[in-house]
Structure formats: C-alpha cells, structure tokens
Amino acid sequence: MENNNNNNKQSPVFSIILPTFNRDQLLPRAIKSVLVQTFVNFELIIVDDASADNTTGIIKKFADPRIRYCHHANNSGAAAARNSGIRLAKGKYISFLDDDDEYLPDFLTETFKRMNGAPESVGFTWTGQSFVEDTVNGEKRVSDKHWKPGPHRPQDRYKIFLRSMNIGTGWGLTLRRQCFDHVGFFDESFRVGEDTEFILRLCETFDGMPIPENLVKVHSHSGSHLFNSIIQQAEIYDKILQKHYIKLQHDSKLLSYFHYKIGWWYYYANNRQKGRKYLIKALQADPFKMKKWLIFSYLELFGSGGILLQRRLSKRILDIYTNAAP
C-alpha cells in the first residue's frame, strides 16, 4: 500500500529510497538528513517492511509533500523493500539510504554535479563514509572510509569489484534509473548481501564513479548492521559464488580467491568442516600459491582462535608503531 503525498506534477531529479523495519527511534534522524539537503528537487520514498512499532506514526509527523510512504503487509526483507521503492520511483537518479544512517547536507548537490556531468557510460556513483559510534555522551567519531578502484580496462571492471566487494547501498549508492532496465532489480532470495550482488551485476554493464567526499554518516549502535556478523559474511560470499560461478570458473586465480575467502570466514565462524572444504577447493584451483598452503595449515592448527590472535597481534604492532612515530 502506498500513501502518495507528492502532488508535484514534475518528476523529481532524485528518488531516495529508504527501507525501514522496526526502527522508529532511529528513522527520524535519517528522514531529517534528507529534508535538509541543499539540493531540494527530490522525492523520499520510505518503504516500511511491515514494522510492528510506531513507524507509521513517526512518518505522519513529517508534513513534507516530497515524502511518499509505502507499507508492506508482510516482512519481505531489504531487497524486496528496495525493489518496491524502485518501482515507485519517478526520479532521474535513484539513491539509497539505510534507516539508521544519515546523508550529509551536500550529498545530493555533490552527487548531482558528478552524475549530471558524466558520460552515459557512467551508470552509478558512490561516496566516502564517516563512521560514528552512538554513545550515551553523543556521537564518537570512529573513522572515515573511501574506496576507489585502481586503473583498469573496462573488461576487467567486474573482476575488480568481485575481488574487493567494498561498496554497497550504504555508500550513498546512486544510479541512473535506466540501469535497472539493463541489470534488473535486487535479488530477493538474498536476505543479506543483496546490495553486493546487485553491484556485481551493475558493474558488468556500467562504469562507476567514486565521489571522494565523505557524504554519508554511518552509525554504529546496539543492534546495528547485523549483516556484518561473521557467519553471514561467509554465507554472502558462498551465495554469490553459486550465482556467479559460470563467470568465475574460467579464471582459476579468481575462483581460488573466492573459495579462499569463503573458507576463511567459515574458519572464523568456528566451522572447520566448511572452512576446510572451501580452502581445499581454493588450493585445487591455484595449487602453487604457497601463502594459501601456509594459511590452511595455520587455520587447521588454531582455527578461529588463531584468527583472533593474529588480529590482536596485528593491532598491537600497529599501536606500537603509531605510538613510536615522531
């Protein structure tokens, strides 16, 4: 069901799709970050994925004609919520925002500058992120994150994105609306990692353009970003491997890399049986990579405890180096 409060007959430049589920305490912050944008020609499509809290009441408090509200009768997941928003979108460009994050005020202005001046071969953009932790004393800045692929041939773009899998909708992802005609929508069989898989299909056809400024604020809080759990990371890589196997099977090094990543995550999740299965496949695909043999032996000996120890030692060494620097 959609409640359309946008009576503007002229199509907006941007359609911002904001899926939400049981986040009535956090949602107002995300909505406000859109309404204070310096670029004002947009529609905000909020897709409520069958929330059981006061999400509907919260949205009704925002008396802005640019807000459109879509309510799912049943919880269908983030992919389905984004797809509902895409079907409703009228904008030339389509952007995504998570319900617990924020756009910085110039997000749309800077994105419009890049997209409007780019050739049609550039189908999508993304921005840098500022990570903050929500504490009882307010926001605590944690880090900034950027990703820019190095120089590459167009035919290598898919492999670069597949190897890195760095960006998702939380990076201020913005697309030309015609991209969906070429690559389809989000795969609703993915309960997590659907944005990663979508971007892999997207970059097969279109160039992407990074925007170097930090224009999205990503909040860390109790219950946030559960898709980053260890076991879910393993399952995301595993499912993407199954869906994209036909493309991967002809590149033994890339296939080995993907099996290695899945195996590593399963070892980290303390599932040695699955971890061993994928590490062996990685070695079979690229048997002369000595580093993988050493890592396999290390993981067999120490398992997830070895990974945690290695991470602690790496952090300790980095801290010592940082403190010793002039």
Coordinates of C-alpha atoms in Angstrom, one line a residue:
M1 CA 0.0 0.0 0.0
E2 CA 1.3 3.5 -0.9
N3 CA 0.3 6.8 0.6
N4 CA 1.5 9.4 -2.0
N5 CA 1.7 12.9 -0.6
N6 CA 3.7 14.2 -3.5
N7 CA 1.5 16.4 -5.7
N8 CA 4.3 17.9 -7.8
K9 CA 3.4 17.0 -11.4
Q10 CA 7.0 17.5 -12.5
S11 CA 9.2 14.4 -12.0
P12 CA 11.9 14.9 -9.3
V13 CA 15.6 14.8 -10.1
F14 CA 16.3 12.3 -7.3
S15 CA 14.3 9.5 -5.8
I16 CA 15.7 8.5 -2.4
I17 CA 14.7 5.0 -1.3
L18 CA 14.7 4.4 2.5
P19 CA 13.7 0.9 3.6
T20 CA 12.9 0.6 7.3
F21 CA 11.9 -2.1 9.7
N22 CA 11.2 -1.6 13.5
R23 CA 13.5 1.4 13.7
D24 CA 11.0 4.1 14.9
Q25 CA 13.6 5.5 17.3
L26 CA 16.3 5.9 14.6
L27 CA 14.2 6.7 11.5
P28 CA 13.6 10.4 12.2
R29 CA 17.3 11.1 12.1
A30 CA 17.6 9.6 8.6
I31 CA 14.5 11.4 7.4
K32 CA 15.7 14.8 8.7
S33 CA 19.0 14.3 6.9
V34 CA 17.2 14.1 3.6
L35 CA 14.9 17.0 4.3
V36 CA 17.8 19.4 5.0
Q37 CA 19.6 18.6 1.7
T38 CA 20.9 21.7 -0.1
F39 CA 19.5 20.2 -3.4
V40 CA 15.8 20.2 -2.9
N41 CA 14.3 18.6 -6.1
F42 CA 13.8 15.1 -4.8
E43 CA 11.2 12.6 -3.5
L44 CA 11.8 10.5 -0.4
I45 CA 10.2 7.0 -0.7
I46 CA 10.0 5.3 2.7
V47 CA 9.3 1.6 2.4
D48 CA 8.0 0.2 5.7
D49 CA 8.7 -3.6 5.7
A50 CA 5.8 -4.5 8.0
S51 CA 7.1 -2.8 11.1
A52 CA 5.4 -3.6 14.4
D53 CA 6.4 -0.4 16.2
N54 CA 5.3 3.2 15.7
T55 CA 7.0 3.7 12.3
T56 CA 3.7 4.8 10.6
G57 CA 3.1 7.4 13.3
I58 CA 6.6 8.8 13.0
I59 CA 6.3 9.2 9.3
K60 CA 3.0 11.0 9.6
K61 CA 4.7 13.7 11.8
F62 CA 6.7 14.9 8.8
A63 CA 4.4 17.1 6.8
D64 CA 6.5 17.3 3.7
P65 CA 4.9 16.7 0.3
R66 CA 8.1 15.2 -1.0
I67 CA 7.7 12.2 1.3
R68 CA 6.0 9.1 -0.1
Y69 CA 5.1 6.2 2.2
C70 CA 4.9 2.5 1.1
H71 CA 3.8 -0.1 3.6
H72 CA 4.4 -3.9 3.2
A73 CA 1.7 -6.1 4.7
N74 CA 4.3 -8.8 5.4
N75 CA 8.0 -8.6 6.2
S76 CA 9.9 -9.4 3.0
G77 CA 13.5 -8.3 3.6
A78 CA 15.7 -5.4 2.5
A79 CA 15.9 -6.5 -1.2
A80 CA 12.1 -6.6 -1.6
A81 CA 11.8 -3.2 0.2
R82 CA 14.3 -1.6 -2.1
N83 CA 12.6 -3.1 -5.1
S84 CA 9.2 -1.7 -4.0
G85 CA 10.8 1.7 -3.8
I86 CA 12.4 1.4 -7.3
R87 CA 9.0 0.5 -8.8
L88 CA 7.5 3.7 -7.3
A89 CA 10.4 6.0 -8.1
K90 CA 9.9 8.8 -10.6
G91 CA 13.3 10.4 -10.4
K92 CA 16.1 10.6 -13.0
Y93 CA 18.5 9.3 -10.4
I94 CA 17.8 6.8 -7.7
S95 CA 19.7 6.9 -4.3
F96 CA 19.6 4.6 -1.3
L97 CA 19.8 5.4 2.4
D98 CA 19.7 3.0 5.4
D99 CA 17.2 3.9 8.2
D100 CA 19.9 4.2 10.8
D101 CA 22.3 6.3 8.8
E102 CA 22.4 9.9 7.5
Y103 CA 23.2 11.9 4.4
L104 CA 25.3 14.9 5.0
P105 CA 23.6 18.1 3.7
D106 CA 25.5 18.3 0.4
F107 CA 25.0 14.7 -0.6
L108 CA 22.5 15.3 -3.4
T109 CA 24.3 18.5 -4.6
E110 CA 27.6 16.8 -5.0
T111 CA 26.1 13.7 -6.5
F112 CA 24.1 15.7 -9.0
K113 CA 27.3 17.6 -10.1
R114 CA 29.1 14.3 -10.8
M115 CA 26.2 12.4 -12.4
N116 CA 25.0 15.3 -14.5
G117 CA 28.4 15.9 -15.9
A118 CA 29.3 12.3 -16.5
P119 CA 29.0 10.4 -19.8
E120 CA 26.1 7.9 -20.1
S121 CA 28.5 5.0 -19.7
V122 CA 28.8 6.0 -16.0
G123 CA 25.7 4.4 -14.5
F124 CA 26.3 4.8 -10.8
T125 CA 28.3 6.7 -8.1
W126 CA 29.2 6.2 -4.5
T127 CA 30.7 8.4 -1.9
G128 CA 33.0 8.2 1.1
Q129 CA 31.7 7.3 4.6
S130 CA 32.2 8.8 8.1
F131 CA 31.7 6.2 10.8
V132 CA 30.5 7.3 14.2
E133 CA 29.6 5.4 17.3
D134 CA 26.4 6.4 19.2
T135 CA 27.2 6.6 22.9
V136 CA 25.3 8.0 26.0
N137 CA 27.5 11.1 25.6
G138 CA 26.7 11.6 21.9
E139 CA 28.5 10.7 18.7
K140 CA 32.0 9.5 18.8
R141 CA 33.9 9.7 15.5
V142 CA 35.5 6.4 14.7
S143 CA 36.9 6.5 11.1
D144 CA 36.4 7.6 7.5
K145 CA 36.3 5.2 4.6
H146 CA 36.8 5.6 0.9
W147 CA 37.2 3.1 -1.9
K148 CA 38.4 3.8 -5.4
P149 CA 39.3 1.1 -7.9
G150 CA 42.7 1.5 -9.5
P151 CA 43.3 2.0 -13.2
H152 CA 41.8 -0.9 -15.2
R153 CA 40.4 -1.9 -18.6
P154 CA 36.6 -1.9 -18.9
Q155 CA 36.6 -5.7 -19.4
D156 CA 38.4 -6.1 -16.0
R157 CA 35.9 -4.0 -14.0
Y158 CA 33.7 -7.0 -12.9
K159 CA 36.8 -8.8 -11.6
I160 CA 38.0 -5.8 -9.6
F161 CA 34.6 -5.3 -8.0
L162 CA 34.2 -9.0 -7.3
R163 CA 37.6 -9.2 -5.7
S164 CA 37.1 -6.2 -3.5
M165 CA 33.3 -6.2 -2.8
N166 CA 33.8 -3.0 -0.9
I167 CA 30.7 -0.9 -1.6
G168 CA 27.0 -1.3 -1.1
T169 CA 23.9 0.8 -0.7
G170 CA 25.3 2.3 2.5
W171 CA 27.9 4.2 0.4
G172 CA 25.4 6.7 -0.9
L173 CA 24.9 4.5 -4.0
T174 CA 23.1 6.4 -6.7
L175 CA 22.1 5.1 -10.1
R176 CA 20.6 6.3 -13.4
R177 CA 17.1 4.9 -13.4
Q178 CA 17.7 3.2 -16.8
C179 CA 20.3 0.9 -15.1
F180 CA 17.5 -1.2 -13.7
D181 CA 16.2 -1.9 -17.3
H182 CA 19.6 -3.4 -18.1
V183 CA 20.6 -5.3 -14.9
G184 CA 17.3 -6.0 -13.2
F185 CA 16.4 -5.4 -9.5
F186 CA 17.8 -6.6 -6.2
D187 CA 17.7 -10.4 -5.9
E188 CA 15.1 -11.1 -3.2
S189 CA 16.5 -14.6 -2.4
F190 CA 19.4 -12.8 -0.7
R191 CA 18.4 -11.9 2.9
V192 CA 21.8 -10.2 3.4
G193 CA 24.4 -9.1 0.9
E194 CA 21.8 -8.3 -1.7
D195 CA 23.4 -4.9 -2.5
T196 CA 26.8 -6.5 -3.0
E197 CA 25.4 -9.0 -5.5
F198 CA 23.4 -6.3 -7.3
I199 CA 26.5 -4.1 -7.7
L200 CA 28.4 -7.0 -9.3
R201 CA 25.7 -7.2 -12.0
L202 CA 25.7 -3.4 -12.3
C203 CA 29.4 -3.1 -12.9
E204 CA 29.3 -5.7 -15.7
T205 CA 27.4 -3.2 -17.8
F206 CA 28.1 0.3 -16.4
D207 CA 31.1 2.3 -15.2
G208 CA 31.0 3.6 -11.6
M209 CA 32.3 6.9 -10.4
P210 CA 33.6 7.4 -6.8
I211 CA 32.9 10.7 -5.2
P212 CA 35.8 11.4 -2.8
E213 CA 34.0 13.4 -0.2
N214 CA 32.5 11.8 2.9
L215 CA 28.8 12.4 2.4
V216 CA 27.2 9.6 4.3
K217 CA 27.4 9.2 8.1
V218 CA 27.2 5.6 9.2
H219 CA 26.1 5.0 12.8
S220 CA 27.3 2.1 15.0
H221 CA 24.8 1.3 17.8
S222 CA 23.3 -1.5 19.6
G223 CA 21.6 -3.8 17.0
S224 CA 23.1 -2.1 14.0
H225 CA 24.5 -3.7 10.8
L226 CA 23.8 -7.3 11.9
F227 CA 24.8 -8.4 8.3
N228 CA 28.4 -7.9 9.3
S229 CA 28.3 -10.9 11.6
I230 CA 30.9 -13.5 10.8
I231 CA 28.7 -16.3 9.7
Q232 CA 26.6 -14.0 7.5
Q233 CA 29.8 -12.9 5.7
A234 CA 30.6 -16.5 4.9
E235 CA 27.1 -17.1 3.6
I236 CA 27.2 -13.9 1.5
Y237 CA 30.4 -15.0 -0.3
D238 CA 29.1 -18.5 -0.6
K239 CA 25.8 -17.5 -2.2
I240 CA 27.4 -15.0 -4.6
L241 CA 29.8 -17.8 -5.6
Q242 CA 26.9 -20.0 -6.5
K243 CA 25.1 -17.3 -8.5
H244 CA 28.2 -16.1 -10.4
Y245 CA 30.0 -19.4 -10.8
I246 CA 29.7 -19.6 -14.6
K247 CA 31.7 -16.4 -14.9
L248 CA 34.2 -17.4 -12.2
Q249 CA 35.0 -20.9 -13.4
H250 CA 37.1 -19.7 -16.3
D251 CA 39.5 -17.7 -14.1
S252 CA 41.3 -20.1 -11.8
K253 CA 43.0 -17.5 -9.7
L254 CA 39.8 -15.6 -9.0
L255 CA 37.9 -18.8 -8.3
S256 CA 40.7 -19.8 -5.9
Y257 CA 40.5 -16.3 -4.2
F258 CA 36.7 -16.6 -3.8
H259 CA 36.9 -20.1 -2.3
Y260 CA 39.7 -18.9 0.0
K261 CA 37.6 -16.0 1.3
I262 CA 34.6 -18.3 2.0
G263 CA 36.8 -20.8 3.7
W264 CA 38.5 -18.1 5.8
W265 CA 35.1 -16.8 7.0
Y266 CA 33.9 -20.2 7.9
Y267 CA 37.0 -20.9 9.9
Y268 CA 36.5 -17.6 11.6
A269 CA 32.9 -18.7 12.4
N270 CA 34.4 -21.8 14.0
N271 CA 33.0 -24.1 11.3
R272 CA 36.1 -26.1 10.4
Q273 CA 34.3 -28.6 8.3
K274 CA 33.0 -26.0 5.8
G275 CA 36.2 -23.9 6.1
R276 CA 38.3 -26.9 5.2
K277 CA 36.0 -27.7 2.2
Y278 CA 36.5 -24.3 0.7
L279 CA 40.2 -23.9 1.5
I280 CA 40.8 -27.3 -0.3
K281 CA 38.9 -26.0 -3.3
A282 CA 41.0 -22.8 -3.3
L283 CA 44.2 -24.9 -3.3
Q284 CA 42.9 -27.1 -6.1
A285 CA 42.1 -24.1 -8.3
D286 CA 45.5 -22.5 -7.6
P287 CA 47.9 -25.1 -6.2
F288 CA 51.1 -23.1 -6.5
K289 CA 50.1 -20.3 -4.1
M290 CA 52.3 -21.1 -1.2
K291 CA 50.7 -18.4 1.1
K292 CA 47.4 -20.3 0.9
W293 CA 49.0 -23.6 1.9
L294 CA 50.6 -21.8 5.0
I295 CA 47.3 -20.2 5.9
F296 CA 45.4 -23.5 5.5
S297 CA 47.9 -25.2 7.9
Y298 CA 47.6 -22.3 10.4
L299 CA 43.8 -22.4 10.4
E300 CA 43.8 -26.2 10.8
L301 CA 46.1 -25.9 13.8
F302 CA 44.5 -22.9 15.5
G303 CA 41.0 -22.4 14.0
S304 CA 39.1 -19.2 14.8
G305 CA 41.3 -18.7 17.9
G306 CA 44.3 -18.3 15.6
I307 CA 42.5 -15.6 13.6
L308 CA 41.6 -13.7 16.7
L309 CA 45.2 -14.0 18.0
Q310 CA 46.5 -12.8 14.6
R311 CA 44.2 -9.8 14.7
R312 CA 45.1 -8.8 18.2
L313 CA 48.8 -9.1 17.4
S314 CA 48.4 -7.0 14.2
K315 CA 46.5 -4.3 16.2
R316 CA 49.2 -4.4 18.9
I317 CA 52.0 -4.0 16.4
L318 CA 50.1 -1.1 14.7
D319 CA 49.6 0.6 18.1
I320 CA 53.3 0.3 19.0
Y321 CA 54.3 1.6 15.6
T322 CA 51.8 4.5 15.9
N323 CA 52.9 5.5 19.4
A324 CA 56.6 5.3 18.4
A325 CA 56.2 7.6 15.4
P326 CA 57.5 11.1 15.9

